[in-house]
Each structure stands twice: as structure tokens, then as C-alpha cells.
CSV table of C-alpha atoms and ligand atoms in Angstrom, one decimal:
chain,number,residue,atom,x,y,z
R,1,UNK,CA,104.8,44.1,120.1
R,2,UNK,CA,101.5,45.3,119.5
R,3,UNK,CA,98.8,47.7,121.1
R,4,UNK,CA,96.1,50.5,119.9
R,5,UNK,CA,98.3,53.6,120.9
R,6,UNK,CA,101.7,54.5,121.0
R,7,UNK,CA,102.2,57.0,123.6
R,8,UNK,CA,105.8,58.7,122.4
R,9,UNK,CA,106.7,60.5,126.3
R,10,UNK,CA,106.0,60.1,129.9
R,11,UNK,CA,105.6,63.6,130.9
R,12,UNK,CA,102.6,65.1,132.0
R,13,UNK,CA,101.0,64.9,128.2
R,14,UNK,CA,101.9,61.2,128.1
R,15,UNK,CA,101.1,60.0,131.3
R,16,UNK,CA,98.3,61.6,131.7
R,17,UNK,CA,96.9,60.5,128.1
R,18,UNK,CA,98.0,56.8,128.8
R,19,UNK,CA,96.0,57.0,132.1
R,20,UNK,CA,93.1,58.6,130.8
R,21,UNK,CA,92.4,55.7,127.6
R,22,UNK,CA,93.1,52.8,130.3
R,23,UNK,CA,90.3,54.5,131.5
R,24,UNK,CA,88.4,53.6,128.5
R,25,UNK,CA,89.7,50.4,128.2
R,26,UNK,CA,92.1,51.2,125.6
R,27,UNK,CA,95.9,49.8,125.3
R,28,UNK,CA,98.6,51.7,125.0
R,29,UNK,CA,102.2,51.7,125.6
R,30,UNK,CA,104.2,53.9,126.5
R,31,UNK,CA,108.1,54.9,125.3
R,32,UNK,CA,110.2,57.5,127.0
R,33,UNK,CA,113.4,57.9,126.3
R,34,UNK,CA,114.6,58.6,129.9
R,35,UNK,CA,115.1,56.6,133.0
R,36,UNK,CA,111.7,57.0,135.4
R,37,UNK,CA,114.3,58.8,138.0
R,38,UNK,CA,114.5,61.5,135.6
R,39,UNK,CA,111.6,62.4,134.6
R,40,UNK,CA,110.2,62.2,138.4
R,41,UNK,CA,113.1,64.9,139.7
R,42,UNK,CA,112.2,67.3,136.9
R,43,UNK,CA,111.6,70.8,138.3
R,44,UNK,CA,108.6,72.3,136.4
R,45,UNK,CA,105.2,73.4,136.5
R,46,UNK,CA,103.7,74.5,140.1
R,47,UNK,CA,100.3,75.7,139.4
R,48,UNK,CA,97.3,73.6,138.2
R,49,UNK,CA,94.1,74.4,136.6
R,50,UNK,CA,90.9,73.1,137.9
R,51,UNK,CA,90.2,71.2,134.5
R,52,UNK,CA,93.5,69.4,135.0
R,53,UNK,CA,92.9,68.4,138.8
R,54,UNK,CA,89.8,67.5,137.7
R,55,UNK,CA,91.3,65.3,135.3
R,56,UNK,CA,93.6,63.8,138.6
R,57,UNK,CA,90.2,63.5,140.2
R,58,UNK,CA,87.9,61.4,137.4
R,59,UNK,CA,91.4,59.1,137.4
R,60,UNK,CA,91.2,58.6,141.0
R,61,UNK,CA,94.9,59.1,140.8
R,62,UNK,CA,93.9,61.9,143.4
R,63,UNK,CA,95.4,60.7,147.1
R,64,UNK,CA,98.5,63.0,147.7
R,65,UNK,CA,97.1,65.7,145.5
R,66,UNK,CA,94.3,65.9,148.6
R,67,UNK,CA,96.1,65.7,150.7
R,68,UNK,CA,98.9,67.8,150.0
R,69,UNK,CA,97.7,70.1,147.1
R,70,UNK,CA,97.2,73.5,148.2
R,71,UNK,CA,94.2,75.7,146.9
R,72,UNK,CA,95.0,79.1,146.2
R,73,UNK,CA,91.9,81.9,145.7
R,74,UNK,CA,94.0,84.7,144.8
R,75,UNK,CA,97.3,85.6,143.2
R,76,UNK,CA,99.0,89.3,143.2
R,77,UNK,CA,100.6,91.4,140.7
R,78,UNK,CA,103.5,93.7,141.9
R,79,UNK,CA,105.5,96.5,140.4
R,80,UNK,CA,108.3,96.9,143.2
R,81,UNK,CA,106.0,98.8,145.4
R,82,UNK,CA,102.5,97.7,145.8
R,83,UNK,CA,100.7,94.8,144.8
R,84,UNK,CA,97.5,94.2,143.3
R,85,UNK,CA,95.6,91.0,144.6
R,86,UNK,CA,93.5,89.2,142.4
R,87,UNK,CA,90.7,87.6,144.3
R,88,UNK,CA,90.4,85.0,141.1
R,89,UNK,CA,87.4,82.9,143.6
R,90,UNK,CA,85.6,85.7,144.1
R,91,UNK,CA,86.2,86.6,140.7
R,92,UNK,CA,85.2,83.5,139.1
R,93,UNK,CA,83.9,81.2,141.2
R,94,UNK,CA,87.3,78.7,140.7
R,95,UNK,CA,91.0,78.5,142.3
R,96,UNK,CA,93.9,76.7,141.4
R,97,UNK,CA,95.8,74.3,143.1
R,98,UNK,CA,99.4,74.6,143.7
R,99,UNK,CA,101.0,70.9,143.5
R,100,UNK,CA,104.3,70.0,141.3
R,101,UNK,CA,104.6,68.5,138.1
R,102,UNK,CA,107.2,66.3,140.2
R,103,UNK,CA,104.5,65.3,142.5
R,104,UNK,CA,102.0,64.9,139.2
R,105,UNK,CA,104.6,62.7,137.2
R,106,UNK,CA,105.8,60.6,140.5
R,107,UNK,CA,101.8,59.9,141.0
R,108,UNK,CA,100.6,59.0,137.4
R,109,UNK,CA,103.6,56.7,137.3
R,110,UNK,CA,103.2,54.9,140.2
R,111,UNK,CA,99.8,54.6,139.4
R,112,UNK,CA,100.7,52.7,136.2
R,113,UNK,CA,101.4,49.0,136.5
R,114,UNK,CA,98.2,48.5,138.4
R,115,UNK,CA,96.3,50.3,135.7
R,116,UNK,CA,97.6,47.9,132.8
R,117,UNK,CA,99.9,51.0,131.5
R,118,UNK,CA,102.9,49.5,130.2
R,119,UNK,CA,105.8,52.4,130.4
R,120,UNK,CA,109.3,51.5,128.3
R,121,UNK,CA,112.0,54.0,129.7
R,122,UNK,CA,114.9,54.7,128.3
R,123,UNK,CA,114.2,53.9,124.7
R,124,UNK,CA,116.6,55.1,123.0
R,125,UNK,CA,116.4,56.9,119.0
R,126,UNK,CA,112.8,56.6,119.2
R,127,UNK,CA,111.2,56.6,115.1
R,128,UNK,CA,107.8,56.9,113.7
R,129,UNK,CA,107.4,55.5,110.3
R,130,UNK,CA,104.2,55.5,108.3
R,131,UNK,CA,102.5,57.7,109.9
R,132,UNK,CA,99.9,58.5,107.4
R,133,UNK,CA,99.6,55.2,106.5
R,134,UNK,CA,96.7,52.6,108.1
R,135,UNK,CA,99.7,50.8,110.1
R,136,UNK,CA,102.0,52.9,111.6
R,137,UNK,CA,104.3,52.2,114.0
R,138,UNK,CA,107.5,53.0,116.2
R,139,UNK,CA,110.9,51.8,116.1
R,140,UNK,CA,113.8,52.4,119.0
R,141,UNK,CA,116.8,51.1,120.5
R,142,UNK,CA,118.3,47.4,119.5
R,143,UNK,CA,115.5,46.5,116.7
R,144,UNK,CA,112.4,47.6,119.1
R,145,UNK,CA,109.2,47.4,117.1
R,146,UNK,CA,105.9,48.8,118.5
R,147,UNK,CA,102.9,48.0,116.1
R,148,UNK,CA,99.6,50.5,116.9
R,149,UNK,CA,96.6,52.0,115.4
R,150,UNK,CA,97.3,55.5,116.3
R,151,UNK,CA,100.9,57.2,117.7
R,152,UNK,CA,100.3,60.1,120.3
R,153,UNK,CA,103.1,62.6,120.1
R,154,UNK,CA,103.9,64.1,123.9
R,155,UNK,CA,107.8,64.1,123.3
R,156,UNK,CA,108.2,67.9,124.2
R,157,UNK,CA,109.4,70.2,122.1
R,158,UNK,CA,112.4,69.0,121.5
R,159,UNK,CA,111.3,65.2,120.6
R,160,UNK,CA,110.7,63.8,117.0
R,161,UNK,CA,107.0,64.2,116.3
R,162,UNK,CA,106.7,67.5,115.1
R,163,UNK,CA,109.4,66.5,113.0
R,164,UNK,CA,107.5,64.0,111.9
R,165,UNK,CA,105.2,66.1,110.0
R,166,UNK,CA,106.2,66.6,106.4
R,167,UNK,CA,107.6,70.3,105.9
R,168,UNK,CA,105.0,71.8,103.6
R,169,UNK,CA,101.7,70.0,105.5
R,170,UNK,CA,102.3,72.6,108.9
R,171,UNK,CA,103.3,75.9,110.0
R,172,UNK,CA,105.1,77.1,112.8
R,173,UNK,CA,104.8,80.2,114.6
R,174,UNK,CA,107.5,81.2,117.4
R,175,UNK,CA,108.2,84.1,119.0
R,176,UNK,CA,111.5,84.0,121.2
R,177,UNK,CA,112.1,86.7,124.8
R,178,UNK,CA,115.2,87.9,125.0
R,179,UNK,CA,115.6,86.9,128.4
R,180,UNK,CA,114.9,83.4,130.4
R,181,UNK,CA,113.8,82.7,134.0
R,182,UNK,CA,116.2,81.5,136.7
R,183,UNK,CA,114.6,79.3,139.0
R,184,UNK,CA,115.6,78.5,143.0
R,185,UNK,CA,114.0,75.5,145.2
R,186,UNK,CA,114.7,75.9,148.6
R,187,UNK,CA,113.4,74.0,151.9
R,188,UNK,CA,112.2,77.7,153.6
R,189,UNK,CA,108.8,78.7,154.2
R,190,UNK,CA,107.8,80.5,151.1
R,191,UNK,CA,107.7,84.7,151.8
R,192,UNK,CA,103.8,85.2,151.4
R,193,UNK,CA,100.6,83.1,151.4
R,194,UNK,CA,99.7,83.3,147.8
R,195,UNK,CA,102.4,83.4,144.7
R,196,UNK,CA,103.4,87.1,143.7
R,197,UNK,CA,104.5,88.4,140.2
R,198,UNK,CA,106.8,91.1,141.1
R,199,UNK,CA,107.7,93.7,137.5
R,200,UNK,CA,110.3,95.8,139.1
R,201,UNK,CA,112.9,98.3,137.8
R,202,UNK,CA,115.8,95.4,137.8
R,203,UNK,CA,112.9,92.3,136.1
R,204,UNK,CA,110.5,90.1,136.6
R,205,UNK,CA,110.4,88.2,140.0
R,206,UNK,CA,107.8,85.5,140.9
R,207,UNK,CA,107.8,84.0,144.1
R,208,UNK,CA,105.8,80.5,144.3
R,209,UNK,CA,105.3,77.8,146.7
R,210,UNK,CA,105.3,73.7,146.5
R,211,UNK,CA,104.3,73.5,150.4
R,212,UNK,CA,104.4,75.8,153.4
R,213,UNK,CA,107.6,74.6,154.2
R,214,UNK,CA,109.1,74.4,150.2
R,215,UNK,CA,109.2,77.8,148.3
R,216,UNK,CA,109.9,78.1,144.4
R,217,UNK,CA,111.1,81.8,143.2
R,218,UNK,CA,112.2,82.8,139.7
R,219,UNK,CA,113.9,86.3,138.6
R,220,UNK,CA,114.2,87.4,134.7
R,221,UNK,CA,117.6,86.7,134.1
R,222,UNK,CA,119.4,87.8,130.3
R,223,UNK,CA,119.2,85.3,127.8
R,224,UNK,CA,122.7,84.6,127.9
R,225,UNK,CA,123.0,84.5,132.0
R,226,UNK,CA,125.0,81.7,133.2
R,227,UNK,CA,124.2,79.6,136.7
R,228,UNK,CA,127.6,80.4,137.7
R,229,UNK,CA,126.9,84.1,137.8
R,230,UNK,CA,124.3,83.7,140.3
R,231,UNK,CA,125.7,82.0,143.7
R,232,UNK,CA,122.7,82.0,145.9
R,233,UNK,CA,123.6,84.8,147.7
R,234,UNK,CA,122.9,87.1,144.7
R,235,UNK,CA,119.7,85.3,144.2
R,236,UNK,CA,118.3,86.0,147.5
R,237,UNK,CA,119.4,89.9,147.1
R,238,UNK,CA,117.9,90.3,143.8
R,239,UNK,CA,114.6,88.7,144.7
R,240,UNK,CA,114.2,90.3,147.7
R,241,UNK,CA,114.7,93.7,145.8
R,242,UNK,CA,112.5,93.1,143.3
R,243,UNK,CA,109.3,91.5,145.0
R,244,UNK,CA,108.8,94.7,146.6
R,245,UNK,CA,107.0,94.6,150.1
R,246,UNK,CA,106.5,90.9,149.7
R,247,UNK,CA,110.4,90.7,149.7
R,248,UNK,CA,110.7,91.4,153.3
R,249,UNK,CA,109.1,88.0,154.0
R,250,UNK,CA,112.1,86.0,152.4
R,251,UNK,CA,113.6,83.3,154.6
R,252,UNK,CA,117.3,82.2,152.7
R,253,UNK,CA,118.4,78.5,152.4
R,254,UNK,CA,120.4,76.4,150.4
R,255,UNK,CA,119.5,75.9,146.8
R,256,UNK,CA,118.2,71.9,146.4
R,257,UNK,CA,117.7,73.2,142.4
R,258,UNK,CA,119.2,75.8,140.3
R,259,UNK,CA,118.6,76.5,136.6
R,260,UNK,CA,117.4,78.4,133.6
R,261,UNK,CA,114.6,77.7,131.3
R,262,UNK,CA,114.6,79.7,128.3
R,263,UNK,CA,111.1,82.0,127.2
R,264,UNK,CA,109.4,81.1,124.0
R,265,UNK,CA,106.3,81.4,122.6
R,266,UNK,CA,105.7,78.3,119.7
R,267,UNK,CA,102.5,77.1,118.0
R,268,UNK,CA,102.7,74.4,115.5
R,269,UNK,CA,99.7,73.6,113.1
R,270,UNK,CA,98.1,71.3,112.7
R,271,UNK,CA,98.2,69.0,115.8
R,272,UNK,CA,97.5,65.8,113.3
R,273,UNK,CA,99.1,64.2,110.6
R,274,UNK,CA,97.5,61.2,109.5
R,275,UNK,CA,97.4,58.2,112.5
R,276,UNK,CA,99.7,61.0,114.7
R,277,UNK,CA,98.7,63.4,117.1
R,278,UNK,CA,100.7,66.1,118.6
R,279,UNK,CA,99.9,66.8,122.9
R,280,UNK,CA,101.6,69.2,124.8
R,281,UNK,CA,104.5,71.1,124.5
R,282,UNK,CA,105.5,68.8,121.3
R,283,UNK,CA,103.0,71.3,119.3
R,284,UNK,CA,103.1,74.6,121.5
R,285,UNK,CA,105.2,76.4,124.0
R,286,UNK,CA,104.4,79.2,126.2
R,287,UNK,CA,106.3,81.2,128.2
R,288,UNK,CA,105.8,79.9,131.7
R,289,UNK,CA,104.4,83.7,133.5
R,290,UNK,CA,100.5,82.6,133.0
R,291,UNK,CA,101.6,78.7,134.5
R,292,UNK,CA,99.9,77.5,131.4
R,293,UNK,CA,102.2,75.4,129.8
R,294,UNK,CA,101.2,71.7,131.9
R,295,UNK,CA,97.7,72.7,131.4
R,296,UNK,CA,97.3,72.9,128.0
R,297,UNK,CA,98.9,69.8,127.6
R,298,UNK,CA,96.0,68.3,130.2
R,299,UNK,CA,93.4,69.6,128.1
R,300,UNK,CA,95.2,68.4,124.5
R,301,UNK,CA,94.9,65.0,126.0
R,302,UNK,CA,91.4,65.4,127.6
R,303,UNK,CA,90.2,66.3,123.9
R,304,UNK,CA,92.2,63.5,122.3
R,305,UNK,CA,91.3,60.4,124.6
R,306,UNK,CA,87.3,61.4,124.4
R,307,UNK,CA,88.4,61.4,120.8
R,308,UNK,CA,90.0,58.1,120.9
R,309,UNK,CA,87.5,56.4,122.8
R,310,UNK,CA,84.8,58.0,120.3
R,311,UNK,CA,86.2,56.0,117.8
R,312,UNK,CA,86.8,52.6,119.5
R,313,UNK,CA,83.6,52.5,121.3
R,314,UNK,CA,81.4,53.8,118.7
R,315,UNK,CA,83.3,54.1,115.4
R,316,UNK,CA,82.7,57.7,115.8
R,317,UNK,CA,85.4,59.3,114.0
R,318,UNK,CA,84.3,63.1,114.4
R,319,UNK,CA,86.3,63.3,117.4
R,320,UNK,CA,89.4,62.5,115.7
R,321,UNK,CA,88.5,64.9,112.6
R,322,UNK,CA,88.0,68.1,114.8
R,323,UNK,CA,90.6,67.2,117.7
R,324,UNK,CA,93.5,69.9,116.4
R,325,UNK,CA,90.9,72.8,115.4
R,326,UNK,CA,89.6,72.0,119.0
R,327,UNK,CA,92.7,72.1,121.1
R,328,UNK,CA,94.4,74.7,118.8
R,329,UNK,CA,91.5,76.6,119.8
R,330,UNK,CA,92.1,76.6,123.3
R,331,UNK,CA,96.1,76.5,122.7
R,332,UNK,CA,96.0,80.3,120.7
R,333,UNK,CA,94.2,81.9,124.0
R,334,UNK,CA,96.6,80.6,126.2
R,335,UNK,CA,99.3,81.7,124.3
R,336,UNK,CA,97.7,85.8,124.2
R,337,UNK,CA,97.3,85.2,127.7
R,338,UNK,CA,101.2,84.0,128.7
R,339,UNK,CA,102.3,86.4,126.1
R,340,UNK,CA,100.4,89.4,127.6
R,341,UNK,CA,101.2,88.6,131.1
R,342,UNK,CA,105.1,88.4,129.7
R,343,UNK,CA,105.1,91.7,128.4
R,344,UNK,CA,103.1,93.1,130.9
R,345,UNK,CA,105.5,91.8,133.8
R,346,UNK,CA,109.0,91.4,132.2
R,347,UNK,CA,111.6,94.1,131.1
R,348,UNK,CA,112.7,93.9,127.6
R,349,UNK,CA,116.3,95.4,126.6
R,350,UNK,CA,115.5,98.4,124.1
R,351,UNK,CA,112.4,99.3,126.2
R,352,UNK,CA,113.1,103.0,127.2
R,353,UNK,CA,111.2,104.9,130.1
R,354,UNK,CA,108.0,105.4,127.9
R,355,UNK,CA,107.4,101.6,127.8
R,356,UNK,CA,108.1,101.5,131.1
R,357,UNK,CA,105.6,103.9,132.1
R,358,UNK,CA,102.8,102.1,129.8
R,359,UNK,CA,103.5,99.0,132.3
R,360,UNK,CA,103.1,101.1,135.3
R,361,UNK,CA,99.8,102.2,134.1
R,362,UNK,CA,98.2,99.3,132.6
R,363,UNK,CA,99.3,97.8,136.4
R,364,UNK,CA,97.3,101.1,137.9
R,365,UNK,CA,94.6,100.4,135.5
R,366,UNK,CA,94.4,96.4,136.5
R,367,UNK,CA,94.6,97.9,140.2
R,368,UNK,CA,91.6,100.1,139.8
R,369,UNK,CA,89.2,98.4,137.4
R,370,UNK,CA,87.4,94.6,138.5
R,371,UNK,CA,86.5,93.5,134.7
R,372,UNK,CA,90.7,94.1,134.1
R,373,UNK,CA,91.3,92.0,136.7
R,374,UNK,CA,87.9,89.5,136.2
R,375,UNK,CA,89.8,89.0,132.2
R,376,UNK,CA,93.0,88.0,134.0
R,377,UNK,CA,91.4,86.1,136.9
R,378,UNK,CA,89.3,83.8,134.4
R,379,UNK,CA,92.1,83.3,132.0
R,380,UNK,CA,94.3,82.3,134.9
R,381,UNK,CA,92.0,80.1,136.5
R,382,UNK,CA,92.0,78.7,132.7
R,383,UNK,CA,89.3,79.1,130.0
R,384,UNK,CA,86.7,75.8,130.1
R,385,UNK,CA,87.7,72.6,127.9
N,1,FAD,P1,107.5,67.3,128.7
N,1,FAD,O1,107.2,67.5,130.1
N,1,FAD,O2,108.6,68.0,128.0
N,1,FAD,O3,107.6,65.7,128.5
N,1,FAD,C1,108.0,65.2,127.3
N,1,FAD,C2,108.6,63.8,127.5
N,1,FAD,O4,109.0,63.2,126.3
N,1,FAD,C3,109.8,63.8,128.4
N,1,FAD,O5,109.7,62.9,129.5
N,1,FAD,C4,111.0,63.5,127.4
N,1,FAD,O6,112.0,62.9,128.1
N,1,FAD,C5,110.2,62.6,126.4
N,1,FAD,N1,110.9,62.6,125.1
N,1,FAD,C6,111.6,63.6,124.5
N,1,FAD,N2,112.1,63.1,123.4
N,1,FAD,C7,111.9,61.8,123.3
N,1,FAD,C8,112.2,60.8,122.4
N,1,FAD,N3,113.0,61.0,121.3
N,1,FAD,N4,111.8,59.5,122.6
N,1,FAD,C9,111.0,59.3,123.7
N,1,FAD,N5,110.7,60.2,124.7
N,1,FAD,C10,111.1,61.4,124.4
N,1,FAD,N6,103.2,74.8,133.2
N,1,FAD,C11,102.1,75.0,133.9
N,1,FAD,O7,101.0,74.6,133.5
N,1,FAD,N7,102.1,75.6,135.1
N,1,FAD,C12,103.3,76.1,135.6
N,1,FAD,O8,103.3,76.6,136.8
N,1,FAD,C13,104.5,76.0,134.8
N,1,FAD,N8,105.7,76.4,135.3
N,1,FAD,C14,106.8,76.2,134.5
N,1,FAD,C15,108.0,76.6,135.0
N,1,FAD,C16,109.2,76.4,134.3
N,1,FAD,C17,110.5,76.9,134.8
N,1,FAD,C18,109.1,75.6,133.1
N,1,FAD,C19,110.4,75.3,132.3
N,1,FAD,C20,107.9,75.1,132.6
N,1,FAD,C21,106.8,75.4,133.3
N,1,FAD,N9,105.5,75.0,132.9
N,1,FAD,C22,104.4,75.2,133.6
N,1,FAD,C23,105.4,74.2,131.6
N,1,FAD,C24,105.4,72.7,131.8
N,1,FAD,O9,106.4,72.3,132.6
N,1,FAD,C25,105.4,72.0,130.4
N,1,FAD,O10,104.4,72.6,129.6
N,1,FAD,C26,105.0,70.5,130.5
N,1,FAD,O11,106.1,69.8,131.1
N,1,FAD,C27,104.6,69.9,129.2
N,1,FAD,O12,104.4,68.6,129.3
N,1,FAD,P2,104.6,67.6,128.1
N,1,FAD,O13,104.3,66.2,128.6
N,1,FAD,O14,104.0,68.1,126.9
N,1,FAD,O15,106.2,67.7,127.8
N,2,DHB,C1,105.3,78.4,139.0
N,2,DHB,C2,105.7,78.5,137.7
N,2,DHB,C3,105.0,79.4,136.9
N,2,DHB,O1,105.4,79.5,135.6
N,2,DHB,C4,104.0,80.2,137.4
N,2,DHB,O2,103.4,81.1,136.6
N,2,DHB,C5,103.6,80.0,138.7
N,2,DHB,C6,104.3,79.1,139.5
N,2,DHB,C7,106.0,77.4,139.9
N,2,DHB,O3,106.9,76.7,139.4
N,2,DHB,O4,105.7,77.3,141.1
């Protein structure tokens, strides 16, 4: 088989990157290693960036996310007793646009046959060879062979493509939190209108939304916490505790998802390595508190496909040169932001009641000032492509 990219991954990087060069009239293939089912049912990301519904929007991939996507102007910060709105429209003049990366995935594949974007699941031991060669290509399961021009790396972090680049050409830099986020879906009207990140005495609590009748809420939980530790019961306490007045609005139901995701901060350099480019969370991880993480990889691929099409429509390869000093750009203030907004809102074992009190603070000082709150509103909102 042969085709112009090789998309490694069909989450939101890959998808979204094979979508967006079919735009351009360029083939490419896709090769995930799991079945469709899976990656559609996996509970992630609930808050989108303008730049990437705007990407949905240009696709025309765009029907549900209409219809059911719901704008949010504001967001508030909480520490147990009050909370802080941030007006981010009337700070910036944008909102976001709270929608699932279930309902993104589940759209952008569906969308796929009829756009000529062939999708191989479960491909199994998925290899790049040559990759700084003029002919790479990938190899997988029974003697699979996929012949391209270019390989796009969006396998997550835990996939082969970073792996891919020769130790000694990159560097890594990773910064692990001592704690991870444990994370409840539930079929009850979510406790206020807008999503609230709640730093209380006990951790971090954020309660989120996928529709008025679906709510999302994650508490800080020890990085070595088990699910079994946390029956739902304990859950509901806990969050109603520490989101403060905001709390009081919880409505309890049966858990349809329960799990942990770990925190990690990870930037890997450079985001090429000869006919292979690194999207998404395959060359950078943040820690999930400024809802970054599906973003960035939305603007990765919005750099790389203009790049792409750059060089097949006009053999302009400048695109192509600049692509990882241009998304690594954008990538490094993301990752101040979800790092600042993680130490700002979590508790962190060692901390003693001085730290504590520099949280309170910088929360009084965010309360009282609007350019505090216009640098967090335009950062959340996300910083322009
Ligand atoms: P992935 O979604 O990890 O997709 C990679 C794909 O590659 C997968 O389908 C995987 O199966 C496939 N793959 C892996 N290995 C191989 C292989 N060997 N061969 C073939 N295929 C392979 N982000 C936000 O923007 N906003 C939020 O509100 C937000 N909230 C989050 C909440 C939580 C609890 C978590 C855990 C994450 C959150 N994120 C958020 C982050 C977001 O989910 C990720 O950044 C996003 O999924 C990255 O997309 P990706 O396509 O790069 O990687
Ligand atoms: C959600 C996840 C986040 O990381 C975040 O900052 C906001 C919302 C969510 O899953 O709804």
C-alpha cells in the first residue's frame, strides 16, 4: 500500500490531521492500534478552544457540535469558600465550548469514509523504519506495509514515535505531580452553570459538564490512590466538601466512568525528525487543570497540514522547516499556563501552611485585580495559532 501520509493514531491529533489534508486533497491513511469502539468511549478532554472548533467548523464536521456544544463565557476559581468568576467574554472577546473528546472522536470518524480517509484499526506492533530517509514507511501486524512521503506521529505519549527519534538528536523535559486526578461521569444535572476549580484544604476539585443533564467532576487524589478506595459515596462527600458553596448544588448518581489519570508535565524537542512529525500528546503532555492538552494537539496539526499542503501544492517547503519551532512555540506557553494553574489550584505533600497561605493570596489577588484575571482569561480561552 501506498499513500502521501501516514497518520500513526486516530485520536484527536490524528483524526483531526487526516481530516484537515483530505481537505487539501491530500491521501493519507490512517493506523490505530485499537478497535474504533475504543477510542470513541474514551473519557477525556471536555473543554474546547475556539481555534479548535474553528477547526470543526472550516471541516464542516460541525452538526452535533451546533447543536449540542455548549458555550461557556466564564469559568470560576474557588478556594473552599468563595469563588472568583472569570468573565473570560468580557475579558477577551472569545469563550469556549464545552463538547467531549468522545463526541469529537465519534464525529471525525464517522465523518471519514465519505471524506476518502482510509482508517486501519487495530493494527497491531505498529513500526516506522527509515524515517530520515526519502522513503519511509510503516510496518504492522501479519507483514502490513504502508509506503508514504511523510509519517505523522499522533500515537500519544505512550506510542512509538517519539521513540523513533534517535537518542542524542532530542531532549526531553518532564516534570511529574505527586498526585493524579480521579474522575466521575454521572447522568445528574451538573451542580452550577459554568465549570468550577475548587483549591480547598483537602485538594483540588473541578466540577465540569458534557450537557445539562451529564456532569463530569474530578478531585486530586494521591498518586498512589486506588479506584477501589473511592466507592461513589466517598466521591460525592469529598467533592461536595471541597467545591465550597458550589458543592451544595450536587445531585448524586451512579458512576457510568470511574478512573485516574496521572499529572505530568512533558515536552519533547524537536517535533521533527527527518520525513516524521510529532502531533499531540506524542511530543508534550500537560497536566489537564488549564483543559489544554486536546488543544494543543489541534493547533500542532493546524500548523502541520498548512505545512503539508505548502509543500504539495506549491513545493513550498518553509512550512515543513519551521513547523516544530512554530508549534513548540505555542506548546511551551501552554505548558506555564497548565503548570501555574496546577500549582496554583492543587495541594502538594510537603507544602506547610506558608505555601498554603501564598495560594490563598495569589487567589485574593486574582479576585481583586482584572489584568490577573484578563492573563488567565486569554490564556484559557487559548493564545492565537
Ligand atoms: P491520544 O488521544 O492519546 O491518541 C493517540 C492515539 O494513538 C490513540 O488512539 C492510541 O490508541 C493510538 N496509538 C497509541 N499507540 C499506538 C501504536 N503503537 N500504533 C497505533 N496507534 C497507536 N485536553 C483538553 O484540551 N481539554 C480538556 O478539558 C482535557 N481534559 C482532560 C482530562 C483528563 C482526565 C485527561 C486524561 C486528559 C484531558 N485532556 C484535555 C487531554 C487530552 O485528552 C489529550 O491531550 C488528547 O487526547 C491528545 O490527543 P492525541 O491525539 O495527541 O493523543
Ligand atoms: C474537563 C477537563 C479538564 O481538564 C478541564 O480543565 C476542564 C474540564 C472535563 O473533562 O470536563
Amino acid at each position: 500500500m501506498r499513500t502521501q501520509v501516514a497518520i500513526i493514531g486516530a485520536g484527536p491529533a490524528g483524526l483531526l490531521l487526516g481530516h484537515l489534508l483530505r481537505a487539501e486533497g491530500i491521501d493519507c491513511v490512517i493506523v490505530e492500534r485499537q478497535a474504533a469502539a475504543y477510542v470513541e468511549a474514551r473519557i477525556r478532554a471536555g473543554v474546547l478552544e475556539r481555534t479548535t472548533t474553528d477547526l470543526l467548523h472550516r471541516l464542516g464536521i460541525d452538526a452535533r457540535l451546533n447543536a449540542e456544544g455548549l458555550p461557556h463565557h466564564g469559568f470560576a476559581l474557588a478556594d473552599g469558600e468563595r469563588q472568583i468568576r472569570i468573565d473570560i467574554a468580557a475579558l477577551t472577546g472569545s469563550s469556549v465550548t464545552v463538547y467531549g473528546q468522545t463526541e469529537v472522536t465519534r464525529d471525525l470518524i464517522a465523518a471519514a469514509p465519505e471524506r476518502g480517509l482510509p482508517i486501519v484499526w487495530e493494527a497491531s506492533g505498529v513500526a516506522i523504519h527509515d524515517a530520515d530517509s526519502a522513503a519511509p514507511f510503516l510496518t504492522w501486524g501479519d507483514g502490513e506495509r504502508l509506503d508514504c512521503d511523510f509519517i505523522a506521529g499522533c500515537d500519544g505519549f505512550h506510542g512509538p514515535s517519539r521513540a523513533a527519534i534517535p537518542a542524542g538528536i532530542g531532549k526531553t523535559f518532564e516534570h511529574a505531580y505527586p498526585f493524579g486526578w480521579l474522575g466521575i461521569l454521572a447522568d445528574v444535572p451538573p451542580c452550577d452553570d459554568e465549570l468550577v476549580y475548587a483549591n480547598h484544604d483537602h485538594g483540588f476539585a473541578l466540577a465540569s459538564m458534557r450537557s445539562p443533564t451529564r456532569s463530569r467532576y474530578y478531585i486530586q487524589v494521591p498518586g498512589d490512590a486506588r479506584l477501589e478506595d473511592w466507592p461513589d459515596d466517598r466521591l460525592w462527600d469529598e467533592l461536595a466538601i471541597r467545591l465550597g458553596p458550589a458543592g451544595q448544588g450536587i445531585v448524586r448518581g451512579p458512576a457510568l466512568d470511574k478512573s485516574i489519570a496521572p499529572l505530568r508535565s512533558f515536552v519533547g524537542e524537536p517535533m521533527r525528525h527527518g520525513r516524521l512529525f510529532l502531533a499531540g500528546d506524542c511530543a508534550h503532555v500537560v497536566p489537564p487543570t488549564g483543559a489544554k492538552g486536546l488543544n494543543l494537539a489541534a493547533s500542532d496539526v493546524a500548523y502541520l497540514s498548512e505545512a503539508l499542503a505548502g509543500h504539495y501544492a506549491r513545493a513550498d517547503e518553509s512550512g515543513l522547516h519551521d513547523y516544530s519551532r512554530r508549534a513548540l512555540a505555542r506548546v511551551w506557553k501552554a505548558e506555564r499556563f497548565s503548570w501555574q494553574l496546577t500549582k496554583l489550584m492543587h495541594r502538594f505533600p510537603g507544602d506547610g501552611a506558608f505555601e498554603r497561605r501564598m495560594q490563598l493570596a495569589e487567589l485574593d489577588y486574582i479576585a481583586g485585580s482584572t489584568a490577573a484575571q484578563t492573563a488567565i482569561a486569554e490564556n484559557y480561552v487559548g493564545l492565537p495559532l
